[in-house]
XYZ file of C-alpha atoms in Angstrom:
491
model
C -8.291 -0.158 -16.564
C -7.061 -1.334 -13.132
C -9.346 -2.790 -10.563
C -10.575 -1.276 -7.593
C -10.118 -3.719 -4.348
C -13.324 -2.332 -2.154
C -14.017 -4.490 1.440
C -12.231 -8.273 -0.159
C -14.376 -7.637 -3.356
C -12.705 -7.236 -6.959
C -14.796 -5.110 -9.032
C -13.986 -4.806 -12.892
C -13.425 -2.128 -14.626
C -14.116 0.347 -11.348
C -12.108 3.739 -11.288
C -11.523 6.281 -8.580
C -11.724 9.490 -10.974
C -11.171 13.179 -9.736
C -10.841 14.956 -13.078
C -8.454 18.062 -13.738
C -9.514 21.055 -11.507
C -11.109 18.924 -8.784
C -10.387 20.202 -5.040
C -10.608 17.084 -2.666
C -12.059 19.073 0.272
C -15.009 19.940 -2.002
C -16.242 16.375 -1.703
C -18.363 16.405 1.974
C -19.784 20.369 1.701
C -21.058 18.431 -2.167
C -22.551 15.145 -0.514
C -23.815 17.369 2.271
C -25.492 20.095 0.202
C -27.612 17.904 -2.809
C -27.401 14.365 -1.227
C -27.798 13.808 2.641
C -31.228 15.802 2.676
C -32.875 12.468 1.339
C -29.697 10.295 2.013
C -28.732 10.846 5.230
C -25.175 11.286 6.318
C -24.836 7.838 7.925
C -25.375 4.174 7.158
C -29.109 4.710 8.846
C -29.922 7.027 5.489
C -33.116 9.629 5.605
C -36.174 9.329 2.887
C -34.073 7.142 0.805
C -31.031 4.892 1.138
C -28.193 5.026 2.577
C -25.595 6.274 0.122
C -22.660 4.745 2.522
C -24.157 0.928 2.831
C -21.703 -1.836 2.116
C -24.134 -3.587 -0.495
C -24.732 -0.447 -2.139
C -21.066 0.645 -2.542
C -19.563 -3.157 -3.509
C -22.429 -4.221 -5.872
C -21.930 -1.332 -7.857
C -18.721 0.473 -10.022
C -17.555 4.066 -9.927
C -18.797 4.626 -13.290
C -22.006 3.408 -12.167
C -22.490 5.804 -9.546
C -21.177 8.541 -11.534
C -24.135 8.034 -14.116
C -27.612 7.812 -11.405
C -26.283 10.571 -9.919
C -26.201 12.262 -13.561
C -29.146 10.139 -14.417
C -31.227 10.002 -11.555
C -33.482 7.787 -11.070
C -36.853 8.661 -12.296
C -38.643 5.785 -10.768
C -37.800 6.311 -7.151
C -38.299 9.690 -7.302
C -34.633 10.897 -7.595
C -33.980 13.843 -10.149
C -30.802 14.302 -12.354
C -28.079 16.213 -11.220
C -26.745 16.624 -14.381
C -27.650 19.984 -14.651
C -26.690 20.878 -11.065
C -23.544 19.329 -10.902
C -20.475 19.664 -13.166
C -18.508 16.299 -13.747
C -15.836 16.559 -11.287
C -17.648 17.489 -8.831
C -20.244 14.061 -9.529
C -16.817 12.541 -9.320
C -15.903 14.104 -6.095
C -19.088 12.304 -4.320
C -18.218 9.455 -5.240
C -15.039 9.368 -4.087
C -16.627 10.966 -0.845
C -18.815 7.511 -0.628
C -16.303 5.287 -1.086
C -13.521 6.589 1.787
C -16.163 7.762 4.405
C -18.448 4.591 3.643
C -15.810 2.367 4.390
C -14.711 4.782 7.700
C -18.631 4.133 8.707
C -19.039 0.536 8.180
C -19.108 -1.272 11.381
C -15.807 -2.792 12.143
C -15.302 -6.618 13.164
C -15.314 -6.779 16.765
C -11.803 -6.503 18.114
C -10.762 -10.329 19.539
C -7.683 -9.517 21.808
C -7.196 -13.277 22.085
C -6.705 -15.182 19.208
C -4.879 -18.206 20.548
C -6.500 -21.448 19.022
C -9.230 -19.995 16.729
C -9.308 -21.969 13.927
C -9.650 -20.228 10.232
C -11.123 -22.247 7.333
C -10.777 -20.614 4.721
C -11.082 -21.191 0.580
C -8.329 -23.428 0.260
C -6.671 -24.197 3.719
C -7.625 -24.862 7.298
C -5.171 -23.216 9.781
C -5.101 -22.675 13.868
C -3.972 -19.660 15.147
C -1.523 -20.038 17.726
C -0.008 -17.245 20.069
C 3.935 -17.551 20.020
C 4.904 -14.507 22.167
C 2.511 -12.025 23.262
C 3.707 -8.640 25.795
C 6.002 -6.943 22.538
C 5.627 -2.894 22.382
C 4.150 -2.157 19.321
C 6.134 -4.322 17.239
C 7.049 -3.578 13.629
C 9.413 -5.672 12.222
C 10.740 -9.920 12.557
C 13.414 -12.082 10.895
C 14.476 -15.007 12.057
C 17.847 -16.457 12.866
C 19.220 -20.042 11.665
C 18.998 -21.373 14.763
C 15.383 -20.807 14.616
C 15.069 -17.878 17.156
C 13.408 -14.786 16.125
C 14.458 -10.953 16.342
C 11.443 -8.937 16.194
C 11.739 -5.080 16.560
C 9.661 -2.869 19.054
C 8.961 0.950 17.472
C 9.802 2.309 21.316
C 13.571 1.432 20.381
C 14.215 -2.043 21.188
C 15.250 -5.785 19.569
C 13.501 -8.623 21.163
C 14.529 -12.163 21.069
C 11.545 -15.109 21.523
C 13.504 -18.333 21.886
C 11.345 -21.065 20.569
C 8.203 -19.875 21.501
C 9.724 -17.827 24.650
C 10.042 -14.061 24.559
C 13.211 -13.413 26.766
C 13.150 -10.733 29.241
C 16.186 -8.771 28.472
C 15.896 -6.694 25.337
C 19.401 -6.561 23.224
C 21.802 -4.528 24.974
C 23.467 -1.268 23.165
C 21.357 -0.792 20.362
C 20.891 2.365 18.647
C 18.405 5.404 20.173
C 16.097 6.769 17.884
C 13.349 9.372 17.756
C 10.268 7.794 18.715
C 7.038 9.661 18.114
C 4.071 9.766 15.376
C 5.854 7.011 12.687
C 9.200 7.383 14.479
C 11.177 4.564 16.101
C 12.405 1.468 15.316
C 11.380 0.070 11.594
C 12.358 -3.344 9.805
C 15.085 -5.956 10.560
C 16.582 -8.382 8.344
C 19.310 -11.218 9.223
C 22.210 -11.156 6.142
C 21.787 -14.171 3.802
C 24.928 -15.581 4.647
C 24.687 -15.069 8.223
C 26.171 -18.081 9.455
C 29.700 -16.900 7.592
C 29.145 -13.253 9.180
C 26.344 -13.028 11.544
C 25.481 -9.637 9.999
C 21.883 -8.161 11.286
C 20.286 -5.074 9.676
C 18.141 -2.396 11.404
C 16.612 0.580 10.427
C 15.497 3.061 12.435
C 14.794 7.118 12.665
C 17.154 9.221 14.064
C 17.595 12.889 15.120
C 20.042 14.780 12.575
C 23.464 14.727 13.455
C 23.964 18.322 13.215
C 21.245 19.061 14.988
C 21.942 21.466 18.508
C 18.815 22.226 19.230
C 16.744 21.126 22.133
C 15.313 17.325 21.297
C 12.086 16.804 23.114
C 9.823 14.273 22.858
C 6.542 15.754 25.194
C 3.602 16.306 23.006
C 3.434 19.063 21.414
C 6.760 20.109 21.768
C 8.376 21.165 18.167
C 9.972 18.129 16.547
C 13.840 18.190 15.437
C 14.450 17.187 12.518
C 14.711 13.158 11.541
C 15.466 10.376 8.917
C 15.737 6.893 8.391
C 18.759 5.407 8.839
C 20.041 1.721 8.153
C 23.458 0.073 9.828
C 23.833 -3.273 10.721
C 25.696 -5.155 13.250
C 26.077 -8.698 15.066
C 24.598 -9.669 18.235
C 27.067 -11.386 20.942
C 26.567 -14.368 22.993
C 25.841 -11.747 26.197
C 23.241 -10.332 24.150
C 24.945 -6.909 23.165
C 24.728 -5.102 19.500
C 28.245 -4.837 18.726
C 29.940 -3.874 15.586
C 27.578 -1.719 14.188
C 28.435 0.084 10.972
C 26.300 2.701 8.717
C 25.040 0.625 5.568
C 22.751 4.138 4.254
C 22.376 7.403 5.795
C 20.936 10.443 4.102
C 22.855 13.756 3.849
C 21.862 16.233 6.875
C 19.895 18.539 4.642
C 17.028 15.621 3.721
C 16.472 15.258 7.168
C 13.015 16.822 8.017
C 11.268 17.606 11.268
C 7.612 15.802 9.868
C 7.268 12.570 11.985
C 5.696 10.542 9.058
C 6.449 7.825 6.214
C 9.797 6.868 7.131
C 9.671 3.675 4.485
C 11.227 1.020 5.355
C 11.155 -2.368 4.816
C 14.375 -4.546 3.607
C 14.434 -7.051 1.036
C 17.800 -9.094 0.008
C 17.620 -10.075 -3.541
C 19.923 -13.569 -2.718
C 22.446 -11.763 -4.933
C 24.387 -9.612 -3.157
C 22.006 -6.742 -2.919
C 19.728 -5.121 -0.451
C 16.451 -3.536 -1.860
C 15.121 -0.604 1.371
C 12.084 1.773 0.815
C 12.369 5.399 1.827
C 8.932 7.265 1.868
C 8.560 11.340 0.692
C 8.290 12.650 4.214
C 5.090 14.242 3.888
C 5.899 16.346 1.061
C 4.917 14.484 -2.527
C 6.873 16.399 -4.839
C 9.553 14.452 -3.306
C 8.450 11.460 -4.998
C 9.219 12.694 -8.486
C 12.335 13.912 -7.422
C 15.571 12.351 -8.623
C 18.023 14.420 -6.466
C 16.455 13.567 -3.323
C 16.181 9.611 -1.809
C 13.024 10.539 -0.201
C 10.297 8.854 -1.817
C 12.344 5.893 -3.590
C 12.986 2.265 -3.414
C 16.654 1.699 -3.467
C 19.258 -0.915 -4.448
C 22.755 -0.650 -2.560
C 25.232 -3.942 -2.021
C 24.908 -5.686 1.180
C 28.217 -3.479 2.444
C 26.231 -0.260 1.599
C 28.100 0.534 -1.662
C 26.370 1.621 -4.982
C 25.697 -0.957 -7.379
C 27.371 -0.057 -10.989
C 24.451 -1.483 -12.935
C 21.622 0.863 -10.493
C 19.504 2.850 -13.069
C 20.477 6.051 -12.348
C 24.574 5.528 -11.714
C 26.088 8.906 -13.125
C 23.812 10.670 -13.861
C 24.746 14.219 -12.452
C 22.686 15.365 -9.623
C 20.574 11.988 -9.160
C 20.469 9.592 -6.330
C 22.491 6.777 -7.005
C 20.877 4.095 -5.450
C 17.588 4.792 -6.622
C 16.280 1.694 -7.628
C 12.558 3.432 -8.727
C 10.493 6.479 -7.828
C 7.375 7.945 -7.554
C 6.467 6.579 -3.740
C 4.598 7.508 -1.217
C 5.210 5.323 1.657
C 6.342 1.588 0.880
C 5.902 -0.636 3.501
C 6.279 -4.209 1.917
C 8.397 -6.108 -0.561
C 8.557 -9.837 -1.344
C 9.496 -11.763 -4.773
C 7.780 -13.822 -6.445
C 8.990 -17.506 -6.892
C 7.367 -18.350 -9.922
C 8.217 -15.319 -12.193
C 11.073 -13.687 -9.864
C 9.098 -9.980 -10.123
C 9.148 -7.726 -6.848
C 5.911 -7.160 -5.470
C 6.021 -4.070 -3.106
C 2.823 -2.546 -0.653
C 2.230 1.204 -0.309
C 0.309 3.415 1.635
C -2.123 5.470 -0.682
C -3.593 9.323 0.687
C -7.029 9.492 1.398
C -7.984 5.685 -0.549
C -5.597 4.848 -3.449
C -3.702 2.336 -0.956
C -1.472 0.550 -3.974
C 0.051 -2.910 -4.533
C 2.643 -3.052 -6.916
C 5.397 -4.591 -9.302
C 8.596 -2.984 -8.983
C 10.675 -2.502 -11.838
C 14.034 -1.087 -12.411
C 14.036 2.805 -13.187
C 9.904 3.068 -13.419
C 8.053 5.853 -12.158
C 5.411 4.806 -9.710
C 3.414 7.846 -10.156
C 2.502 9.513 -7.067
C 3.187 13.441 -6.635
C 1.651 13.603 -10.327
C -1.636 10.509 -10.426
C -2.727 8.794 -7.451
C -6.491 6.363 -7.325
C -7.024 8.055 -4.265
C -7.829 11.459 -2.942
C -5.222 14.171 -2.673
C -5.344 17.875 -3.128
C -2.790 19.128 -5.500
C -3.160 15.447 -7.944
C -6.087 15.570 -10.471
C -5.142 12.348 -12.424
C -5.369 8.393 -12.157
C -2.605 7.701 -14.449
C 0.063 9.887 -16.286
C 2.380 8.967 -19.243
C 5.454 7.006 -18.361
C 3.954 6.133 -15.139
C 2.758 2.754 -13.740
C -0.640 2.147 -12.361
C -0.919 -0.419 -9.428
C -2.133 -3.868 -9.972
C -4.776 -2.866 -7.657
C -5.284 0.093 -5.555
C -8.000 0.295 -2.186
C -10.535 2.620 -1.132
C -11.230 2.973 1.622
C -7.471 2.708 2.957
C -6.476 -0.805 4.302
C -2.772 0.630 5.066
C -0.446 -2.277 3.609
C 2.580 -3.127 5.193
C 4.481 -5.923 4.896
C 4.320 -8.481 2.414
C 5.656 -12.014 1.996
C 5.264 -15.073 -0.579
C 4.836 -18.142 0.767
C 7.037 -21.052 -1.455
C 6.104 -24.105 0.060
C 3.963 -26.980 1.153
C 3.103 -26.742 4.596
C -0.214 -25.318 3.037
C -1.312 -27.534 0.839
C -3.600 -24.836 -1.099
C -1.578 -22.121 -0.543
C 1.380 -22.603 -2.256
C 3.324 -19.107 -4.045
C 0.585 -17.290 -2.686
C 1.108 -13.647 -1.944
C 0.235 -12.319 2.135
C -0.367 -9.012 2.907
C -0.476 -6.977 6.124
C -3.027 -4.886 6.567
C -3.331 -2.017 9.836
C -6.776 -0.833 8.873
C -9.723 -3.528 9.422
C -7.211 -5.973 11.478
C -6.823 -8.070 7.806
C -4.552 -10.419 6.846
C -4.905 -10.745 3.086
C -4.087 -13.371 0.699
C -3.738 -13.354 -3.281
C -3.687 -16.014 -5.783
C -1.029 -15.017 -8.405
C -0.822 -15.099 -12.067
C 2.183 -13.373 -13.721
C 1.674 -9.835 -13.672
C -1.989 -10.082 -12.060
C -3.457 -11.164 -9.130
C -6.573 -13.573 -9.865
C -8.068 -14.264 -6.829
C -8.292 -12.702 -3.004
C -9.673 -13.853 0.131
C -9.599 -11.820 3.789
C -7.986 -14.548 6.146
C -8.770 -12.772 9.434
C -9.679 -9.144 10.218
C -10.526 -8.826 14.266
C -7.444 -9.919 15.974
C -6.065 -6.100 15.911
C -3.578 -4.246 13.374
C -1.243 -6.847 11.513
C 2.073 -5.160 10.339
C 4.262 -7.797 8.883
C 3.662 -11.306 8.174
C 7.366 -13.687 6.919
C 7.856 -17.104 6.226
C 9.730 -19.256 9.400
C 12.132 -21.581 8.952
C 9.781 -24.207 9.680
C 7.836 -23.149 6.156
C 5.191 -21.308 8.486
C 3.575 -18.133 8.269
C 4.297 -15.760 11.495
C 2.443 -12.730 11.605
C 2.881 -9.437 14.006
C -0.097 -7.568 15.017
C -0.815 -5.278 17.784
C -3.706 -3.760 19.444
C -6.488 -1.121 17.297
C -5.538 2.615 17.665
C -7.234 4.914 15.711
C -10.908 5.719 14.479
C -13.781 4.238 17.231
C -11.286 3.169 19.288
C -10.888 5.293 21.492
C -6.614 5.615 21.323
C -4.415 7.373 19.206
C -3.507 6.258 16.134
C 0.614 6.263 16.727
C -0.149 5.581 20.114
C 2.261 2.844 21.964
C 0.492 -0.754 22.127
C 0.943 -4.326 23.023
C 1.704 -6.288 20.353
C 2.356 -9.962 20.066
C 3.674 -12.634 17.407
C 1.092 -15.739 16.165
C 1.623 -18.581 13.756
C -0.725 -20.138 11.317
C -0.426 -23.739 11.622
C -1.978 -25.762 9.532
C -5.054 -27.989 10.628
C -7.033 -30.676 8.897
């Protein structure tokens, strides 16, 4: 049995289960019609408890709750519902509890200035300090040998901050993408061996070649349709992108007009190879799919060609650079030092958020068993498909991911750091071979944190940007200002 990760807190043995012939939209017209007349439907609760408080939803399993609602609880008056309600639908509230508990809980209060704060945490003191602030809703850094780093803004744009100074002028001739919902400018990654070759690599959504019809970008207007794309190129001494070339690019008829789960975060492998995440589009069934990339992780060679020892190499009708399958929306790879596995972050439906070990050819499941909600799925786990390590309900929306393999912090060392863009966290995991044995929430109030690398200086910089979203009062995709802070560490 996998664990269930619920608000920092590992609980054992915990399961998520929506058995066959469940219908996820059941799950609120349920709570609301045998449990909120004594319950309430808020954290306040009515003649009895809440149902949604933090205490009441962390101290106890899924199983647990699944047998005093069958139960009841004689005591304090509560009758069984055994006889009222059928198993999957006892299953259904509970899922219900978990994702809309975790939407009520009160969220930290939003600190829009983090410079200085000081974090003591388990194992390691650290400041915050404020490199660059002003970025556009950034999503993706790497640095450059000489110690400046390129961070992407999702409006279209590479940004350079010099040493602690975010220049003025963006890079010059870069590519234009389609910017709305998910849509813009993704990851960034500087070539190994970028001294020999100065090779940088961008990814980005773009507008389908063959596409002649209008391209509009005012709400509401009908989207064309779009796909990731990846080239690279070098960056000049007057600050232009020059020599770009295409290092992936979809055929036209996977592009899709749905504005959501683009992928894509790089990962070089230090052997020649380039690992990139694709996610299904929307549509799950692309997941299980081995004819379409949508959905994947893939595995090309640094000049975009297919690797001959890829999984799936001639095999008629299949992807070649599929690497593995069964994604949803893969936001975050990093290796491990110790035991050289790939650890990789996904974005689960409704709950079911997922981190993972990626392994060549394996079948990650979703579009057939998810931990999380999502009509059409009625399983946790499936034959010939890997579970996550550990999955999250509510959603924390993982992005990216990095392993930190040095000193600098003296009790952090090989730990695994996670972005999180739900409750402002930056996570961090204690590993131990294929498991993860310990977690602690380093921050969660200094606004959405979407990627988080290792400088050359053997610190931890991490990009975060302004709430959107639920009781905020903006948009979730909405366009924010974003800035880039270090974690220095502090007696």
């Amino acid at each position: 049995m996998k664990r269930l990760v619920f608000s920092g807190m590992l609980l054992a043995g915990a399961s998520l289960v929506l058995p066959p012939g469940a219908v996820a939209q059941e799950a609120p017209q349920l709570f609301s019609a045998n449990c909120a007349g004594c319950h309430g439907a808020g954290l306040t609760g009515g003649r009895g408890p809440s149902l949604f408080a933090e205490s009441l939803l962390a101290e106890h399993s899924d199983s647990d709750l699944r047998r005093i609602i069958a139960t009841g609880v004689e005591a304090n008056g509560m009758p069984s519902f055994r006889d009222v309600l059928k198993e999957d639908q006892i299953a259904q509230i509970v899922s219900y509890l978990r994702n809309h508990g975790g939407e009520l809980q009160n969220q930290p209060v939003f600190v829009p200035n983090p410079d200085r704060q000081i974090l003591r945490t388990r194992k390691q003191a650290v400041r915050i300090d404020v490199v660059a602030a002003g970025l556009d809703t950034p999503w993706g850094e790497a640095f450059l040998p000489d110690g400046r780093l390129l961070v992407t803004e999702r409006s279209g744009h590479i940004r350079i901050i010099d040493h602690g100074k975010l220049l003025a002028d963006r890079v010059k001739n870069t590519p234009v993408p389609w910017v709305r919902q998910d849509g813009g400018y993704f990851d960034i990654a500087v070539h190994p061996d970028y001294r020999k070759n100065g090779w940088i690599y961008l990814s980005y959504s773009e507008v389908s070649p063959g596409y002649s019809g209008p391209v509009a970008d005012a709400p509401g207007a009908a989207p064309p349709p779009t796909m990731t794309r990846i080239v690279r190129g070098r960056i000049n001494s007057r600050n232009e992108w020059v020599d770009q070339q295409d290092i992936w690019k979809a055929a036209p008829g996977f592009y899709t007009a749905i504005n959501i789960h683009y992928g894509s975060r790089f990962l070089f492998d230090g052997k020649g190879h380039l690992f990139f995440s694709i996610g299904e589009r929307g549509d799950m069934t692309n997941a299980q799919k081995l004819s379409t990339p949508l959905g994947k992780i893939h595995r090309i060679n640094d000049d975009g060609s297919v690797p001959s020892d890829n999984p799936f190499v001639g095999q008629a009708g299949v992807v070649p650079t599929i690497w593995s399958y069964g994604h949803r929306n893969p936001e975050g790879f990093a290796f491990d030092p110790v035991t050289g596995l790939m650890w990789e972050s996904e974005h689960g439906p409704t709950g079911g958020d997922e981190i993972n070990i990626i392994e060549k050819g394996h079948d990650y499941g979703w579009g057939v068993a998810t931990m999380g909600l999502q009509p059409g799925i009625t399983q946790q786990h499936a034959p010939g498909m890997d579970d996550p390590v550990v999955y999250y309900s509510p959603a924390i929306a993982p992005s990216g991911v990095t392993f930190n393999k040095n000193r600098r912090y003296a009790g952090w060392k090989n730990n695994l750091f996670l972005a999180a863009l739900v409750g402002q966290k930056l996570l961090r995991y204690e590993i131990a071979g294929h498991r993860i044995a310990s977690e602690e929430t380093l921050f969660q109030q200094f606004g959405r944190t979407r990627a988080v690398i290792v400088g050359p200086d053997g610190l931890l910089y991490v990009l975060i940007m302004n709430p959107t979203g639920r009781n905020t009062g903006v948009d979730l995709s909405a366009s924010v200002s974003g800035m880039v802070v270090r974690l220095t560490p502090v007696k």
